[in-house]
Coordinates of C-alpha atoms and ligand atoms in Angstrom, one line a residue:
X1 CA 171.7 16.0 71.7
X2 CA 171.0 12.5 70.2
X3 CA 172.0 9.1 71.3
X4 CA 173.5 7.5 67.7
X5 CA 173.7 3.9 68.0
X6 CA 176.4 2.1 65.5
X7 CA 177.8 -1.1 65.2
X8 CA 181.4 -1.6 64.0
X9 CA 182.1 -4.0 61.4
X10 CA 185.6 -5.3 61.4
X11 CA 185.5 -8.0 58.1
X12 CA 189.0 -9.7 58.5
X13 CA 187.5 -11.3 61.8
X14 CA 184.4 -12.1 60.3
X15 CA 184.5 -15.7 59.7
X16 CA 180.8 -16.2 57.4
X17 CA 179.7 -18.6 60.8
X18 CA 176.4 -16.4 60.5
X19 CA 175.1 -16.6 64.3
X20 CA 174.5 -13.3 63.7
X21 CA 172.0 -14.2 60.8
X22 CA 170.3 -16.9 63.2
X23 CA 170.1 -14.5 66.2
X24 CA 168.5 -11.7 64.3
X25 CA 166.1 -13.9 62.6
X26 CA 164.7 -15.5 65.7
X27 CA 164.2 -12.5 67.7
X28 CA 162.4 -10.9 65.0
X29 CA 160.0 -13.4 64.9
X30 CA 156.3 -13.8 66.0
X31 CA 156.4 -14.8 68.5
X32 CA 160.2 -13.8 69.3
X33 CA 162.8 -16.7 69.1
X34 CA 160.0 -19.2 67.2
X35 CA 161.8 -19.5 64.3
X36 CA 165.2 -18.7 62.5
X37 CA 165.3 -18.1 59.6
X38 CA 168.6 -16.1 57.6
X39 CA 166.5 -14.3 54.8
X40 CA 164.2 -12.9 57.1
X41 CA 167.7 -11.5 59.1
X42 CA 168.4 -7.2 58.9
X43 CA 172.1 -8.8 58.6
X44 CA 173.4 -10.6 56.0
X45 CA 177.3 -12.2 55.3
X46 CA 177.9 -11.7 52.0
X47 CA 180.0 -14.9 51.8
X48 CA 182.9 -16.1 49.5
X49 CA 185.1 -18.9 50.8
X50 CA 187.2 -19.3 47.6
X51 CA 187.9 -15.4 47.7
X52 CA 187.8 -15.3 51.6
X53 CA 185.3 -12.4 51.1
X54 CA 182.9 -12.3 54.4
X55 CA 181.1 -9.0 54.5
X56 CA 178.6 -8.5 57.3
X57 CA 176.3 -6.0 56.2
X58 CA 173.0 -4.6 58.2
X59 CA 170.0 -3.5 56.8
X60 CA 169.2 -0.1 55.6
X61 CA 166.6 1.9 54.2
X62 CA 163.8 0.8 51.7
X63 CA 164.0 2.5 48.2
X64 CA 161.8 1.9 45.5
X65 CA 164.6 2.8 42.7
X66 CA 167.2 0.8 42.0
X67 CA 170.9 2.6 41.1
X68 CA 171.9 3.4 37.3
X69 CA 175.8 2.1 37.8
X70 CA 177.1 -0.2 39.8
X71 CA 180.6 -0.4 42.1
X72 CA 183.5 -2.7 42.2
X73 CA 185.7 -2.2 44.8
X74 CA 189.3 -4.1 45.5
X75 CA 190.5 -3.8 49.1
X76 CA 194.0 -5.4 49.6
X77 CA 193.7 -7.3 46.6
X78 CA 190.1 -8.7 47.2
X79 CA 187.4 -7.6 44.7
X80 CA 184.0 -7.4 46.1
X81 CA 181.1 -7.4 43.7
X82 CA 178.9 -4.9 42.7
X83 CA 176.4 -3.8 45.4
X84 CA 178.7 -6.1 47.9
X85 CA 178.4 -2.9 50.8
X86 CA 175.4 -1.6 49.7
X87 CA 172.4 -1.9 52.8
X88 CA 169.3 -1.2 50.8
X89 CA 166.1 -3.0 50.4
X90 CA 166.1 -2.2 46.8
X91 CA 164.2 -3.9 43.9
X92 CA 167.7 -4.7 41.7
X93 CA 167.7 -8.0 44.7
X94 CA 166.0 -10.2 47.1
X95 CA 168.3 -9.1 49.6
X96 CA 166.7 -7.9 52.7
X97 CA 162.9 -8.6 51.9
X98 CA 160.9 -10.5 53.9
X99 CA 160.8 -14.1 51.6
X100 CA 156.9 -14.5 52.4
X101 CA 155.5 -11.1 51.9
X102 CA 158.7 -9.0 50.1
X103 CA 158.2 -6.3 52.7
X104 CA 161.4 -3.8 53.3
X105 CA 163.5 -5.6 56.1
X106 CA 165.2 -2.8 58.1
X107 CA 167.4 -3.3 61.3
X108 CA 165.9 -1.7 64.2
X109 CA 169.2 -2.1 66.6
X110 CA 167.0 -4.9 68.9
X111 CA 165.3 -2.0 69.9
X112 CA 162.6 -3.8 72.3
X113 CA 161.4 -3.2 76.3
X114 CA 163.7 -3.4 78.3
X115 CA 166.0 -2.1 76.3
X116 CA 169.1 -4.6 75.4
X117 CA 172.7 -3.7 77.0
X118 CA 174.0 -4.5 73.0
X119 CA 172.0 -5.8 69.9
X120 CA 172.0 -9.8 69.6
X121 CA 174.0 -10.1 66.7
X122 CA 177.0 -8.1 68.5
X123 CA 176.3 -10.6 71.2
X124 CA 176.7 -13.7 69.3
X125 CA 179.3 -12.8 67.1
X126 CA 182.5 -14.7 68.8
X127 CA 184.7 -13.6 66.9
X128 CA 184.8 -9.4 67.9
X129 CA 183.8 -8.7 64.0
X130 CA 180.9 -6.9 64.9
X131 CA 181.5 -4.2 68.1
X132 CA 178.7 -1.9 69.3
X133 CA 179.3 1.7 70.3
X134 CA 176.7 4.8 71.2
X135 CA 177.7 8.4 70.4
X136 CA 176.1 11.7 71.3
X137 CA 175.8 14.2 68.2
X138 CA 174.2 17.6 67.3
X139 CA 170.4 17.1 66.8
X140 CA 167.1 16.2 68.0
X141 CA 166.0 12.5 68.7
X142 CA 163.9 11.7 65.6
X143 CA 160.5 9.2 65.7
X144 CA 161.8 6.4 64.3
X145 CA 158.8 4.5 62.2
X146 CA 158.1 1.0 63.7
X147 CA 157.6 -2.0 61.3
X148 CA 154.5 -1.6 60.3
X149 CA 155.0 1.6 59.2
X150 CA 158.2 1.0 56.9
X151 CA 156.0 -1.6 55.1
X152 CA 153.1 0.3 54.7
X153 CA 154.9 2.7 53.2
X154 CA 156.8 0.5 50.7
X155 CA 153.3 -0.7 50.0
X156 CA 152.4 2.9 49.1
X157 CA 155.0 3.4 47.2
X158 CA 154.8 0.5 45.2
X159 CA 150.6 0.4 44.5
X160 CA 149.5 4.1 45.5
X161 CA 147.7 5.4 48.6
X162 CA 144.2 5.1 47.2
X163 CA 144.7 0.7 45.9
X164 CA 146.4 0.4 49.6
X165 CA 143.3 2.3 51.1
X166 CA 140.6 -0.3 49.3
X167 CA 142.2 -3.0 50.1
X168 CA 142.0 -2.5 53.6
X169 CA 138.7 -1.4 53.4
X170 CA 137.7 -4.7 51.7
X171 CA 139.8 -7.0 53.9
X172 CA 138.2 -5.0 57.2
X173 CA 134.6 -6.1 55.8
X174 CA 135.9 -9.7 55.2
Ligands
SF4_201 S1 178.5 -13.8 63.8 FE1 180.3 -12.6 63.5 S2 181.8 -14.0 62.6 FE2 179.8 -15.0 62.4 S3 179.1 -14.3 60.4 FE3 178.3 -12.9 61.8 S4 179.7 -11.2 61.8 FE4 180.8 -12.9 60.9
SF4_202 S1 171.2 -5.0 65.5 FE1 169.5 -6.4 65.9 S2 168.1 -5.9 64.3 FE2 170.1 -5.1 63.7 S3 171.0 -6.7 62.5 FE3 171.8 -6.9 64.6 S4 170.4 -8.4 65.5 FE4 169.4 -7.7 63.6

């Protein structure tokens, strides 16, 4: 069995006050809690006051193609935009890319030692819109890549293995 870790989003108690933006930002930091700063956050509030659209959404996967379509939803009258629940780094938008290096951003659950009792943004959000919850399911645990690796791999992706492999080479001798 494996422990599956989820937070519940609840977005008609979301109020777009974005502690959850700060909160994530800072402890993600080096060194942790140096700095905030909301575009280098693994959540973001997609935020609307004149349509009373707040949409928490946490960061997902890294993907170097962007979709073909894209979705409109309404939801009791309210139309969200195009790619408004989407959680992917993807290169159709900034969203989720580190602002100084445009590495994949990718929400890690505040996975750090000692482990948390809840992730930081479920902590600071006051308002009950985020909740956290753990579930067993079918399955083994899986090696979940650490930071480093989810941006070297996006690097990959994005130059090839063999550019990536000079260019450490030549900064290494620097
Ligand atoms: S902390 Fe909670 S209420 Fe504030 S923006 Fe984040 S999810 Fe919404
Ligand atoms: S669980 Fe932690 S890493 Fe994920 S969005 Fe919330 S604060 Fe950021």
């Amino acid at each position: 069995m494996k422990k599956v870790k989820v937070i519940k989003i609840d977005v008609d108690k979301c109020n777009g006050c974005r502690a959850c933006e700060v909160i994530c930002s800072a402890f993600h930091s080096e060194p942790k809690y140096s700095s905030t700063n909301p575009e280098r956050s693994r959540i973001r509030v997609l935020w609307d006051p004149l349509k009373d659209i707040y949409v928490p959404v946490l960061a997902g996967e890294y993907t170097e193609a962007e979709c073909n379509g894209r979705d409109i939803y309404t939801i009791n009258g309210k139309e969200y935009d195009e790619c408004s629940f989407c959680r992917a780094s993807c290169p159709s938008r900034k969203l989720f890319k580190d602002p100084d290096s445009d590495l994949p951003l990718k929400c890690d659950m505040c996975e750090d030692e000692p482990p948390l009792p809840e992730p930081l943004c479920v902590k600071w959000c006051l308002s009950d819109a985020l909740t956290y919850e753990e579930r067993e399911e079918e399955g083994e645990e899986e090696e979940k890549p650490g930071e480093m690796e989810i941006g070297l791999e996006s690097l990959i992706k994005k130059h090839g293995a063999k550019k990536l492999k000079d260019t450490l080479a030549r900064l290494a001798k620097d």
